[in-house]
PDB file of N, CA and C in Angstrom:
ATOM      1  N   ARG A 286      -6.122   8.704   1.528  1.00  0.00           N
ATOM      2  CA  ARG A 286      -5.904   7.983   2.767  1.00  0.00           C
ATOM      3  C   ARG A 286      -5.486   8.929   3.874  1.00  0.00           C
ATOM      4  N   ARG A 287      -4.836  10.013   3.558  1.00  0.00           N
ATOM      5  CA  ARG A 287      -4.331  10.901   4.598  1.00  0.00           C
ATOM      6  C   ARG A 287      -5.380  11.904   5.059  1.00  0.00           C
ATOM      7  N   GLU A 288      -6.441  12.118   4.295  1.00  0.00           N
ATOM      8  CA  GLU A 288      -7.388  13.200   4.619  1.00  0.00           C
ATOM      9  C   GLU A 288      -8.173  12.990   5.905  1.00  0.00           C
ATOM     10  N   PRO A 289      -8.652  11.970   6.389  1.00  0.00           N
ATOM     11  CA  PRO A 289      -8.834  10.645   5.791  1.00  0.00           C
ATOM     12  C   PRO A 289     -10.189  10.540   5.087  1.00  0.00           C
ATOM     13  N   ASP A 290     -10.133  10.341   3.815  1.00  0.00           N
ATOM     14  CA  ASP A 290     -11.331  10.124   3.005  1.00  0.00           C
ATOM     15  C   ASP A 290     -11.080   8.860   2.188  1.00  0.00           C
ATOM     16  N   TYR A 291     -11.377   7.729   2.797  1.00  0.00           N
ATOM     17  CA  TYR A 291     -11.021   6.443   2.211  1.00  0.00           C
ATOM     18  C   TYR A 291     -11.781   6.171   0.921  1.00  0.00           C
ATOM     19  N   GLY A 292     -13.024   6.593   0.859  1.00  0.00           N
ATOM     20  CA  GLY A 292     -13.794   6.437  -0.368  1.00  0.00           C
ATOM     21  C   GLY A 292     -13.172   7.211  -1.522  1.00  0.00           C
ATOM     22  N   ASN A 293     -12.671   8.410  -1.235  1.00  0.00           N
ATOM     23  CA  ASN A 293     -12.017   9.216  -2.262  1.00  0.00           C
ATOM     24  C   ASN A 293     -10.718   8.552  -2.723  1.00  0.00           C
ATOM     25  N   ALA A 294      -9.970   8.007  -1.777  1.00  0.00           N
ATOM     26  CA  ALA A 294      -8.734   7.300  -2.142  1.00  0.00           C
ATOM     27  C   ALA A 294      -9.058   6.137  -3.068  1.00  0.00           C
ATOM     28  N   GLN A 295     -10.100   5.389  -2.760  1.00  0.00           N
ATOM     29  CA  GLN A 295     -10.479   4.264  -3.617  1.00  0.00           C
ATOM     30  C   GLN A 295     -10.958   4.745  -4.982  1.00  0.00           C
ATOM     31  N   TYR A 296     -11.652   5.870  -5.016  1.00  0.00           N
ATOM     32  CA  TYR A 296     -12.083   6.455  -6.291  1.00  0.00           C
ATOM     33  C   TYR A 296     -10.872   6.687  -7.197  1.00  0.00           C
ATOM     34  N   TRP A 297      -9.818   7.288  -6.653  1.00  0.00           N
ATOM     35  CA  TRP A 297      -8.645   7.594  -7.469  1.00  0.00           C
ATOM     36  C   TRP A 297      -7.894   6.333  -7.877  1.00  0.00           C
ATOM     37  N   PHE A 298      -7.893   5.316  -7.032  1.00  0.00           N
ATOM     38  CA  PHE A 298      -7.261   4.060  -7.435  1.00  0.00           C
ATOM     39  C   PHE A 298      -8.067   3.377  -8.541  1.00  0.00           C
ATOM     40  N   ARG A 299      -9.385   3.517  -8.508  1.00  0.00           N
ATOM     41  CA  ARG A 299     -10.190   2.983  -9.623  1.00  0.00           C
ATOM     42  C   ARG A 299      -9.838   3.710 -10.908  1.00  0.00           C
ATOM     43  N   ARG A 300      -9.650   5.017 -10.831  1.00  0.00           N
ATOM     44  CA  ARG A 300      -9.290   5.809 -12.007  1.00  0.00           C
ATOM     45  C   ARG A 300      -7.911   5.418 -12.542  1.00  0.00           C
ATOM     46  N   ALA A 301      -6.990   5.144 -11.638  1.00  0.00           N
ATOM     47  CA  ALA A 301      -5.620   4.798 -12.050  1.00  0.00           C
ATOM     48  C   ALA A 301      -5.554   3.415 -12.681  1.00  0.00           C
ATOM     49  N   GLY A 302      -6.393   2.506 -12.225  1.00  0.00           N
ATOM     50  CA  GLY A 302      -6.374   1.154 -12.779  1.00  0.00           C
ATOM     51  C   GLY A 302      -5.151   0.373 -12.326  1.00  0.00           C
ATOM     52  N   ASP A 303      -4.767  -0.587 -13.117  1.00  0.00           N
ATOM     53  CA  ASP A 303      -3.636  -1.470 -12.803  1.00  0.00           C
ATOM     54  C   ASP A 303      -2.346  -0.761 -13.206  1.00  0.00           C
ATOM     55  N   HIS A 304      -1.767  -0.031 -12.277  1.00  0.00           N
ATOM     56  CA  HIS A 304      -0.597   0.806 -12.561  1.00  0.00           C
ATOM     57  C   HIS A 304       0.663  -0.051 -12.699  1.00  0.00           C
ATOM     58  N   PRO A 305       1.574   0.342 -13.592  1.00  0.00           N
ATOM     59  CA  PRO A 305       2.829  -0.419 -13.757  1.00  0.00           C
ATOM     60  C   PRO A 305       3.649  -0.529 -12.471  1.00  0.00           C
ATOM     61  N   CYS A 306       3.490   0.392 -11.541  1.00  0.00           N
ATOM     62  CA  CYS A 306       4.239   0.346 -10.276  1.00  0.00           C
ATOM     63  C   CYS A 306       3.827  -0.824  -9.393  1.00  0.00           C
ATOM     64  N   PHE A 307       2.638  -1.342  -9.602  1.00  0.00           N
ATOM     65  CA  PHE A 307       2.116  -2.375  -8.708  1.00  0.00           C
ATOM     66  C   PHE A 307       2.981  -3.634  -8.689  1.00  0.00           C
ATOM     67  N   THR A 308       3.635  -3.959  -9.794  1.00  0.00           N
ATOM     68  CA  THR A 308       4.480  -5.161  -9.830  1.00  0.00           C
ATOM     69  C   THR A 308       5.656  -5.019  -8.873  1.00  0.00           C
ATOM     70  N   VAL A 309       6.358  -3.885  -8.967  1.00  0.00           N
ATOM     71  CA  VAL A 309       7.507  -3.650  -8.084  1.00  0.00           C
ATOM     72  C   VAL A 309       7.035  -3.490  -6.638  1.00  0.00           C
ATOM     73  N   LEU A 310       5.938  -2.789  -6.450  1.00  0.00           N
ATOM     74  CA  LEU A 310       5.384  -2.601  -5.111  1.00  0.00           C
ATOM     75  C   LEU A 310       5.039  -3.941  -4.477  1.00  0.00           C
ATOM     76  N   THR A 311       4.434  -4.828  -5.233  1.00  0.00           N
ATOM     77  CA  THR A 311       4.114  -6.165  -4.737  1.00  0.00           C
ATOM     78  C   THR A 311       5.364  -6.880  -4.262  1.00  0.00           C
ATOM     79  N   HIS A 312       6.403  -6.835  -5.076  1.00  0.00           N
ATOM     80  CA  HIS A 312       7.652  -7.523  -4.742  1.00  0.00           C
ATOM     81  C   HIS A 312       8.268  -6.957  -3.462  1.00  0.00           C
ATOM     82  N   ARG A 313       8.386  -5.644  -3.380  1.00  0.00           N
ATOM     83  CA  ARG A 313       9.028  -5.033  -2.219  1.00  0.00           C
ATOM     84  C   ARG A 313       8.196  -5.175  -0.950  1.00  0.00           C
ATOM     85  N   ALA A 314       6.891  -5.005  -1.062  1.00  0.00           N
ATOM     86  CA  ALA A 314       6.032  -5.155   0.115  1.00  0.00           C
ATOM     87  C   ALA A 314       6.012  -6.604   0.589  1.00  0.00           C
ATOM     88  N   THR A 315       6.019  -7.537  -0.343  1.00  0.00           N
ATOM     89  CA  THR A 315       6.056  -8.965   0.013  1.00  0.00           C
ATOM     90  C   THR A 315       7.321  -9.271   0.803  1.00  0.00           C
ATOM     91  N   GLN A 316       8.451  -8.762   0.346  1.00  0.00           N
ATOM     92  CA  GLN A 316       9.712  -8.991   1.060  1.00  0.00           C
ATOM     93  C   GLN A 316       9.615  -8.490   2.501  1.00  0.00           C
ATOM     94  N   LEU A 317       9.135  -7.276   2.673  1.00  0.00           N
ATOM     95  CA  LEU A 317       9.011  -6.695   4.006  1.00  0.00           C
ATOM     96  C   LEU A 317       8.080  -7.523   4.889  1.00  0.00           C
ATOM     97  N   LEU A 318       6.926  -7.870   4.355  1.00  0.00           N
ATOM     98  CA  LEU A 318       5.936  -8.600   5.147  1.00  0.00           C
ATOM     99  C   LEU A 318       6.402 -10.011   5.483  1.00  0.00           C
ATOM    100  N   GLN A 319       7.157 -10.638   4.591  1.00  0.00           N
ATOM    101  CA  GLN A 319       7.711 -11.955   4.900  1.00  0.00           C
ATOM    102  C   GLN A 319       8.769 -11.859   5.995  1.00  0.00           C
ATOM    103  N   GLU A 320       9.599 -10.821   5.927  1.00  0.00           N
ATOM    104  CA  GLU A 320      10.619 -10.617   6.967  1.00  0.00           C
ATOM    105  C   GLU A 320       9.979 -10.434   8.340  1.00  0.00           C
ATOM    106  N   LYS A 321       8.839  -9.781   8.384  1.00  0.00           N
ATOM    107  CA  LYS A 321       8.151  -9.487   9.637  1.00  0.00           C
ATOM    108  C   LYS A 321       7.103 -10.529   9.997  1.00  0.00           C
ATOM    109  N   ALA A 322       7.006 -11.598   9.210  1.00  0.00           N
ATOM    110  CA  ALA A 322       6.041 -12.679   9.440  1.00  0.00           C
ATOM    111  C   ALA A 322       4.607 -12.144   9.527  1.00  0.00           C
ATOM    112  N   GLU A 323       4.279 -11.254   8.622  1.00  0.00           N
ATOM    113  CA  GLU A 323       2.941 -10.645   8.556  1.00  0.00           C
ATOM    114  C   GLU A 323       2.131 -11.297   7.436  1.00  0.00           C
ATOM    115  N   ASP A 324       1.890 -12.592   7.556  1.00  0.00           N
ATOM    116  CA  ASP A 324       1.202 -13.334   6.502  1.00  0.00           C
ATOM    117  C   ASP A 324      -0.239 -12.882   6.298  1.00  0.00           C
ATOM    118  N   ARG A 325      -0.936 -12.567   7.363  1.00  0.00           N
ATOM    119  CA  ARG A 325      -2.342 -12.128   7.225  1.00  0.00           C
ATOM    120  C   ARG A 325      -2.435 -10.791   6.502  1.00  0.00           C
ATOM    121  N   LEU A 326      -1.550  -9.869   6.848  1.00  0.00           N
ATOM    122  CA  LEU A 326      -1.553  -8.580   6.172  1.00  0.00           C
ATOM    123  C   LEU A 326      -1.127  -8.745   4.714  1.00  0.00           C
ATOM    124  N   ARG A 327      -0.152  -9.598   4.466  1.00  0.00           N
ATOM    125  CA  ARG A 327       0.282  -9.851   3.081  1.00  0.00           C
ATOM    126  C   ARG A 327      -0.876 -10.371   2.245  1.00  0.00           C
ATOM    127  N   GLU A 328      -1.661 -11.273   2.785  1.00  0.00           N
ATOM    128  CA  GLU A 328      -2.814 -11.811   2.049  1.00  0.00           C
ATOM    129  C   GLU A 328      -3.863 -10.733   1.795  1.00  0.00           C
ATOM    130  N   LYS A 329      -4.022  -9.817   2.728  1.00  0.00           N
ATOM    131  CA  LYS A 329      -4.993  -8.732   2.558  1.00  0.00           C
ATOM    132  C   LYS A 329      -4.536  -7.755   1.478  1.00  0.00           C
ATOM    133  N   LEU A 330      -3.246  -7.435   1.473  1.00  0.00           N
ATOM    134  CA  LEU A 330      -2.726  -6.439   0.542  1.00  0.00           C
ATOM    135  C   LEU A 330      -2.384  -7.006  -0.829  1.00  0.00           C
ATOM    136  N   MET A 331      -2.112  -8.312  -0.884  1.00  0.00           N
ATOM    137  CA  MET A 331      -1.712  -8.932  -2.140  1.00  0.00           C
ATOM    138  C   MET A 331      -2.400 -10.276  -2.336  1.00  0.00           C
ATOM    139  N   PRO A 332      -3.726 -10.250  -2.391  1.00  0.00           N
ATOM    140  CA  PRO A 332      -4.415 -11.525  -2.631  1.00  0.00           C
ATOM    141  C   PRO A 332      -4.009 -12.067  -4.000  1.00  0.00           C
ATOM    142  N   ARG A 333      -3.827 -13.336  -4.070  1.00  0.00           N
ATOM    143  CA  ARG A 333      -3.402 -13.986  -5.313  1.00  0.00           C
ATOM    144  C   ARG A 333      -2.066 -13.436  -5.818  1.00  0.00           C
ATOM    145  N   GLY A 334      -1.260 -12.887  -4.901  1.00  0.00           N
ATOM    146  CA  GLY A 334       0.080 -12.440  -5.245  1.00  0.00           C
ATOM    147  C   GLY A 334       0.156 -11.151  -6.036  1.00  0.00           C
ATOM    148  N   LYS A 335      -0.917 -10.366  -6.041  1.00  0.00           N
ATOM    149  CA  LYS A 335      -0.941  -9.123  -6.816  1.00  0.00           C
ATOM    150  C   LYS A 335      -1.405  -7.980  -5.913  1.00  0.00           C
ATOM    151  N   TRP A 336      -0.743  -6.823  -6.023  1.00  0.00           N
ATOM    152  CA  TRP A 336      -1.062  -5.676  -5.177  1.00  0.00           C
ATOM    153  C   TRP A 336      -2.517  -5.276  -5.325  1.00  0.00           C
ATOM    154  N   ASP A 337      -3.156  -5.040  -4.190  1.00  0.00           N
ATOM    155  CA  ASP A 337      -4.546  -4.599  -4.157  1.00  0.00           C
ATOM    156  C   ASP A 337      -4.600  -3.249  -3.447  1.00  0.00           C
ATOM    157  N   PRO A 338      -4.655  -2.141  -4.197  1.00  0.00           N
ATOM    158  CA  PRO A 338      -4.665  -0.834  -3.548  1.00  0.00           C
ATOM    159  C   PRO A 338      -5.885  -0.632  -2.658  1.00  0.00           C
ATOM    160  N   PHE A 339      -6.987  -1.295  -2.983  1.00  0.00           N
ATOM    161  CA  PHE A 339      -8.192  -1.174  -2.160  1.00  0.00           C
ATOM    162  C   PHE A 339      -7.995  -1.891  -0.828  1.00  0.00           C
ATOM    163  N   GLY A 340      -7.284  -2.991  -0.839  1.00  0.00           N
ATOM    164  CA  GLY A 340      -6.949  -3.682   0.405  1.00  0.00           C
ATOM    165  C   GLY A 340      -6.071  -2.821   1.295  1.00  0.00           C
ATOM    166  N   PHE A 341      -5.161  -2.065   0.668  1.00  0.00           N
ATOM    167  CA  PHE A 341      -4.300  -1.176   1.436  1.00  0.00           C
ATOM    168  C   PHE A 341      -5.113  -0.032   2.048  1.00  0.00           C
ATOM    169  N   VAL A 342      -6.016   0.543   1.277  1.00  0.00           N
ATOM    170  CA  VAL A 342      -6.882   1.605   1.804  1.00  0.00           C
ATOM    171  C   VAL A 342      -7.707   1.055   2.973  1.00  0.00           C
ATOM    172  N   ASP A 343      -8.275  -0.140   2.799  1.00  0.00           N
ATOM    173  CA  ASP A 343      -9.068  -0.748   3.873  1.00  0.00           C
ATOM    174  C   ASP A 343      -8.227  -0.973   5.127  1.00  0.00           C
ATOM    175  N   ALA A 344      -6.995  -1.433   4.946  1.00  0.00           N
ATOM    176  CA  ALA A 344      -6.118  -1.671   6.096  1.00  0.00           C
ATOM    177  C   ALA A 344      -5.802  -0.363   6.815  1.00  0.00           C
ATOM    178  N   CYS A 345      -5.609   0.709   6.055  1.00  0.00           N
ATOM    179  CA  CYS A 345      -5.366   2.025   6.657  1.00  0.00           C
ATOM    180  C   CYS A 345      -6.586   2.498   7.438  1.00  0.00           C
ATOM    181  N   GLU A 346      -7.757   2.288   6.864  1.00  0.00           N
ATOM    182  CA  GLU A 346      -8.984   2.709   7.539  1.00  0.00           C
ATOM    183  C   GLU A 346      -9.195   1.925   8.832  1.00  0.00           C
ATOM    184  N   GLU A 347      -8.899   0.628   8.806  1.00  0.00           N
ATOM    185  CA  GLU A 347      -9.082  -0.213   9.988  1.00  0.00           C
ATOM    186  C   GLU A 347      -8.200   0.229  11.155  1.00  0.00           C
ATOM    187  N   ILE A 348      -7.035   0.745  10.860  1.00  0.00           N
ATOM    188  CA  ILE A 348      -6.088   1.089  11.917  1.00  0.00           C
ATOM    189  C   ILE A 348      -6.175   2.566  12.321  1.00  0.00           C
ATOM    190  N   ALA A 349      -6.957   3.335  11.571  1.00  0.00           N
ATOM    191  CA  ALA A 349      -7.096   4.769  11.865  1.00  0.00           C
ATOM    192  C   ALA A 349      -7.533   4.976  13.309  1.00  0.00           C
ATOM    193  N   GLY A 350      -6.932   5.930  13.963  1.00  0.00           N
ATOM    194  CA  GLY A 350      -7.274   6.235  15.342  1.00  0.00           C
ATOM    195  C   GLY A 350      -6.473   5.446  16.364  1.00  0.00           C
ATOM    196  N   SER A 351      -5.660   4.504  15.886  1.00  0.00           N
ATOM    197  CA  SER A 351      -4.820   3.733  16.806  1.00  0.00           C
ATOM    198  C   SER A 351      -3.638   4.588  17.263  1.00  0.00           C
ATOM    199  N   PRO A 352      -3.047   4.246  18.397  1.00  0.00           N
ATOM    200  CA  PRO A 352      -1.865   4.983  18.846  1.00  0.00           C
ATOM    201  C   PRO A 352      -0.735   4.907  17.816  1.00  0.00           C
ATOM    202  N   ALA A 353       0.073   5.933  17.761  1.00  0.00           N
ATOM    203  CA  ALA A 353       1.175   5.991  16.794  1.00  0.00           C
ATOM    204  C   ALA A 353       2.175   4.856  16.985  1.00  0.00           C
ATOM    205  N   THR A 354       2.176   4.238  18.138  1.00  0.00           N
ATOM    206  CA  THR A 354       3.116   3.153  18.415  1.00  0.00           C
ATOM    207  C   THR A 354       2.563   1.777  18.034  1.00  0.00           C
ATOM    208  N   HIS A 355       1.342   1.715  17.547  1.00  0.00           N
ATOM    209  CA  HIS A 355       0.730   0.438  17.185  1.00  0.00           C
ATOM    210  C   HIS A 355       1.559  -0.232  16.079  1.00  0.00           C
ATOM    211  N   PRO A 356       1.961  -1.490  16.268  1.00  0.00           N
ATOM    212  CA  PRO A 356       2.828  -2.153  15.289  1.00  0.00           C
ATOM    213  C   PRO A 356       2.227  -2.217  13.880  1.00  0.00           C
ATOM    214  N   ARG A 357       0.930  -2.416  13.763  1.00  0.00           N
ATOM    215  CA  ARG A 357       0.308  -2.492  12.434  1.00  0.00           C
ATOM    216  C   ARG A 357       0.376  -1.135  11.738  1.00  0.00           C
ATOM    217  N   LEU A 358       0.210  -0.064  12.496  1.00  0.00           N
ATOM    218  CA  LEU A 358       0.318   1.274  11.926  1.00  0.00           C
ATOM    219  C   LEU A 358       1.726   1.504  11.392  1.00  0.00           C
ATOM    220  N   ARG A 359       2.707   1.103  12.155  1.00  0.00           N
ATOM    221  CA  ARG A 359       4.111   1.238  11.719  1.00  0.00           C
ATOM    222  C   ARG A 359       4.349   0.448  10.438  1.00  0.00           C
ATOM    223  N   MET A 360       3.800  -0.745  10.363  1.00  0.00           N
ATOM    224  CA  MET A 360       3.973  -1.583   9.174  1.00  0.00           C
ATOM    225  C   MET A 360       3.337  -0.920   7.953  1.00  0.00           C
ATOM    226  N   LEU A 361       2.144  -0.380   8.111  1.00  0.00           N
ATOM    227  CA  LEU A 361       1.468   0.285   7.000  1.00  0.00           C
ATOM    228  C   LEU A 361       2.222   1.541   6.572  1.00  0.00           C
ATOM    229  N   GLU A 362       2.809   2.253   7.526  1.00  0.00           N
ATOM    230  CA  GLU A 362       3.625   3.408   7.174  1.00  0.00           C
ATOM    231  C   GLU A 362       4.855   2.987   6.383  1.00  0.00           C
ATOM    232  N   ASP A 363       5.462   1.863   6.758  1.00  0.00           N
ATOM    233  CA  ASP A 363       6.612   1.350   6.005  1.00  0.00           C
ATOM    234  C   ASP A 363       6.204   0.981   4.581  1.00  0.00           C
ATOM    235  N   ILE A 364       5.042   0.391   4.438  1.00  0.00           N
ATOM    236  CA  ILE A 364       4.567   0.028   3.102  1.00  0.00           C
ATOM    237  C   ILE A 364       4.244   1.279   2.297  1.00  0.00           C
ATOM    238  N   GLN A 365       3.684   2.279   2.938  1.00  0.00           N
ATOM    239  CA  GLN A 365       3.403   3.534   2.242  1.00  0.00           C
ATOM    240  C   GLN A 365       4.705   4.184   1.771  1.00  0.00           C
ATOM    241  N   ARG A 366       5.753   4.104   2.592  1.00  0.00           N
ATOM    242  CA  ARG A 366       7.058   4.630   2.196  1.00  0.00           C
ATOM    243  C   ARG A 366       7.552   3.910   0.941  1.00  0.00           C
ATOM    244  N   ILE A 367       7.408   2.598   0.921  1.00  0.00           N
ATOM    245  CA  ILE A 367       7.797   1.818  -0.250  1.00  0.00           C
ATOM    246  C   ILE A 367       6.974   2.254  -1.464  1.00  0.00           C
ATOM    247  N   GLU A 368       5.685   2.451  -1.254  1.00  0.00           N
ATOM    248  CA  GLU A 368       4.795   2.884  -2.331  1.00  0.00           C
ATOM    249  C   GLU A 368       5.298   4.196  -2.948  1.00  0.00           C
ATOM    250  N   PHE A 369       5.645   5.161  -2.109  1.00  0.00           N
ATOM    251  CA  PHE A 369       6.151   6.448  -2.599  1.00  0.00           C
ATOM    252  C   PHE A 369       7.482   6.272  -3.330  1.00  0.00           C
ATOM    253  N   GLU A 370       8.376   5.461  -2.772  1.00  0.00           N
ATOM    254  CA  GLU A 370       9.674   5.236  -3.414  1.00  0.00           C
ATOM    255  C   GLU A 370       9.507   4.616  -4.795  1.00  0.00           C
ATOM    256  N   VAL A 371       8.631   3.635  -4.889  1.00  0.00           N
ATOM    257  CA  VAL A 371       8.403   2.962  -6.174  1.00  0.00           C
ATOM    258  C   VAL A 371       7.811   3.936  -7.181  1.00  0.00           C
ATOM    259  N   LEU A 372       6.851   4.730  -6.756  1.00  0.00           N
ATOM    260  CA  LEU A 372       6.241   5.691  -7.660  1.00  0.00           C
ATOM    261  C   LEU A 372       7.244   6.751  -8.120  1.00  0.00           C
ATOM    262  N   LEU A 373       8.038   7.280  -7.200  1.00  0.00           N
ATOM    263  CA  LEU A 373       9.045   8.264  -7.581  1.00  0.00           C
ATOM    264  C   LEU A 373      10.068   7.687  -8.544  1.00  0.00           C
ATOM    265  N   ASP A 374      10.508   6.471  -8.275  1.00  0.00           N
ATOM    266  CA  ASP A 374      11.445   5.809  -9.176  1.00  0.00           C
ATOM    267  C   ASP A 374      10.828   5.646 -10.565  1.00  0.00           C
ATOM    268  N   TYR A 375       9.572   5.254 -10.610  1.00  0.00           N
ATOM    269  CA  TYR A 375       8.873   5.113 -11.892  1.00  0.00           C
ATOM    270  C   TYR A 375       8.829   6.449 -12.642  1.00  0.00           C
ATOM    271  N   LEU A 376       8.461   7.510 -11.932  1.00  0.00           N
ATOM    272  CA  LEU A 376       8.342   8.828 -12.569  1.00  0.00           C
ATOM    273  C   LEU A 376       9.668   9.381 -13.050  1.00  0.00           C
ATOM    274  N   LEU A 377      10.737   9.122 -12.291  1.00  0.00           N
ATOM    275  CA  LEU A 377      12.047   9.634 -12.653  1.00  0.00           C
ATOM    276  C   LEU A 377      12.715   8.847 -13.774  1.00  0.00           C
ATOM    277  N   ASN A 378      12.310   7.608 -13.962  1.00  0.00           N
ATOM    278  CA  ASN A 378      13.014   6.736 -14.920  1.00  0.00           C
ATOM    279  C   ASN A 378      12.172   6.273 -16.102  1.00  0.00           C
ATOM    280  N   ARG A 379      11.048   6.867 -16.327  1.00  0.00           N
ATOM    281  CA  ARG A 379      10.182   6.349 -17.373  1.00  0.00           C
ATOM    282  C   ARG A 379      10.406   6.976 -18.742  1.00  0.00           C
ATOM    283  N   GLY A 380      11.349   7.751 -18.929  1.00  0.00           N
ATOM    284  CA  GLY A 380      11.455   8.279 -20.260  1.00  0.00           C
ATOM    285  C   GLY A 380      12.767   8.801 -20.566  1.00  0.00           C
TER     286      GLY A 380
END
Protein backbone atom coordinates (compact mmCIF):
# COMPACT_ATOMS: atom_id res chain seq x y z
CA ARG A 1 0.00 0.00 0.00
CA ARG A 2 2.86 2.40 0.67
CA GLU A 3 4.79 1.80 -2.58
CA PRO A 4 1.98 2.36 -3.92
CA ASP A 5 1.49 -1.01 -5.55
CA TYR A 6 -2.02 -1.98 -4.57
CA GLY A 7 -2.05 -5.18 -6.59
CA ASN A 8 1.09 -6.33 -4.79
CA ALA A 9 -0.45 -5.51 -1.41
CA GLN A 10 -3.48 -7.62 -2.31
CA TYR A 11 -1.20 -10.44 -3.48
CA TRP A 12 0.43 -10.59 -0.05
CA PHE A 13 -2.92 -10.48 1.75
CA ARG A 14 -4.06 -13.42 -0.38
CA ARG A 15 -0.91 -15.27 0.70
CA ALA A 16 -1.51 -14.44 4.37
CA GLY A 17 -5.11 -15.61 4.31
CA ASP A 18 -7.40 -15.13 7.30
CA HIS A 19 -4.84 -13.93 9.85
CA PRO A 20 -5.55 -14.29 13.60
CA CYS A 21 -5.01 -10.52 13.98
CA PHE A 22 -8.10 -9.77 11.92
CA THR A 23 -10.48 -10.45 14.84
CA VAL A 24 -8.84 -7.87 17.11
CA LEU A 25 -8.36 -5.48 14.20
CA THR A 26 -12.06 -5.72 13.36
CA HIS A 27 -13.01 -4.91 16.94
CA ARG A 28 -10.68 -1.93 17.31
CA ALA A 29 -11.38 -0.47 13.87
CA THR A 30 -15.13 -0.86 14.43
CA GLN A 31 -14.87 1.09 17.68
CA LEU A 32 -13.00 3.93 15.97
CA LEU A 33 -15.34 4.08 12.99
CA GLN A 34 -18.43 4.04 15.21
CA GLU A 35 -17.02 6.89 17.31
CA LYS A 36 -16.46 8.91 14.13
CA ALA A 37 -19.83 7.93 12.58
CA GLU A 38 -18.06 6.43 9.55
CA ASP A 39 -20.69 3.79 8.75
CA ARG A 40 -19.96 3.66 5.01
CA LEU A 41 -16.26 3.13 5.55
CA ARG A 42 -16.97 0.53 8.25
CA GLU A 43 -19.14 -1.42 5.79
CA LYS A 44 -16.39 -1.25 3.16
CA LEU A 45 -13.66 -2.43 5.53
CA MET A 46 -15.72 -4.94 7.50
CA PRO A 47 -18.52 -6.31 5.38
CA ARG A 48 -20.55 -8.82 7.34
CA GLY A 49 -18.65 -7.74 10.46
CA LYS A 50 -15.31 -9.26 9.43
CA TRP A 51 -12.10 -7.45 8.44
CA ASP A 52 -11.53 -7.28 4.70
CA PRO A 53 -7.89 -6.44 3.93
CA PHE A 54 -8.76 -6.04 0.25
CA GLY A 55 -11.38 -3.44 1.14
CA PHE A 56 -8.73 -1.57 3.10
CA VAL A 57 -6.30 -1.67 0.15
CA ASP A 58 -9.09 -0.43 -2.14
CA ALA A 59 -9.92 2.41 0.26
CA CYS A 60 -6.25 3.43 0.35
CA GLU A 61 -6.07 3.39 -3.43
CA GLU A 62 -9.23 5.50 -3.74
CA ILE A 63 -7.83 8.23 -1.52
CA ALA A 64 -4.30 8.20 -2.97
CA GLY A 65 -3.24 11.62 -4.19
CA SER A 66 -5.61 13.47 -1.87
CA PRO A 67 -4.27 16.30 0.30
CA ALA A 68 -2.72 15.19 3.59
CA THR A 69 -5.48 17.03 5.43
CA HIS A 70 -8.29 15.02 3.81
CA PRO A 71 -10.42 13.54 6.64
CA ARG A 72 -10.72 10.11 4.97
CA LEU A 73 -6.94 9.91 4.60
CA ARG A 74 -6.54 10.69 8.30
CA MET A 75 -9.06 7.99 9.17
CA LEU A 76 -7.26 5.39 7.06
CA GLU A 77 -3.95 6.36 8.67
CA ASP A 78 -5.53 5.85 12.10
CA ILE A 79 -6.75 2.42 11.03
CA GLN A 80 -3.32 1.56 9.66
CA ARG A 81 -1.83 2.55 13.03
CA ILE A 82 -4.26 0.17 14.72
CA GLU A 83 -3.31 -2.53 12.21
CA PHE A 84 0.39 -2.16 13.10
CA GLU A 85 -0.33 -2.13 16.85
CA VAL A 86 -2.42 -5.29 16.61
CA LEU A 87 0.20 -7.07 14.54
CA LEU A 88 3.04 -6.07 16.87
CA ASP A 89 1.06 -7.17 19.89
CA TYR A 90 0.38 -10.51 18.19
CA LEU A 91 4.07 -11.01 17.35
CA LEU A 92 5.28 -10.07 20.82
CA ASN A 93 2.77 -12.22 22.70
CA ARG A 94 2.34 -15.35 20.64
CA GLY A 95 4.70 -17.65 22.32
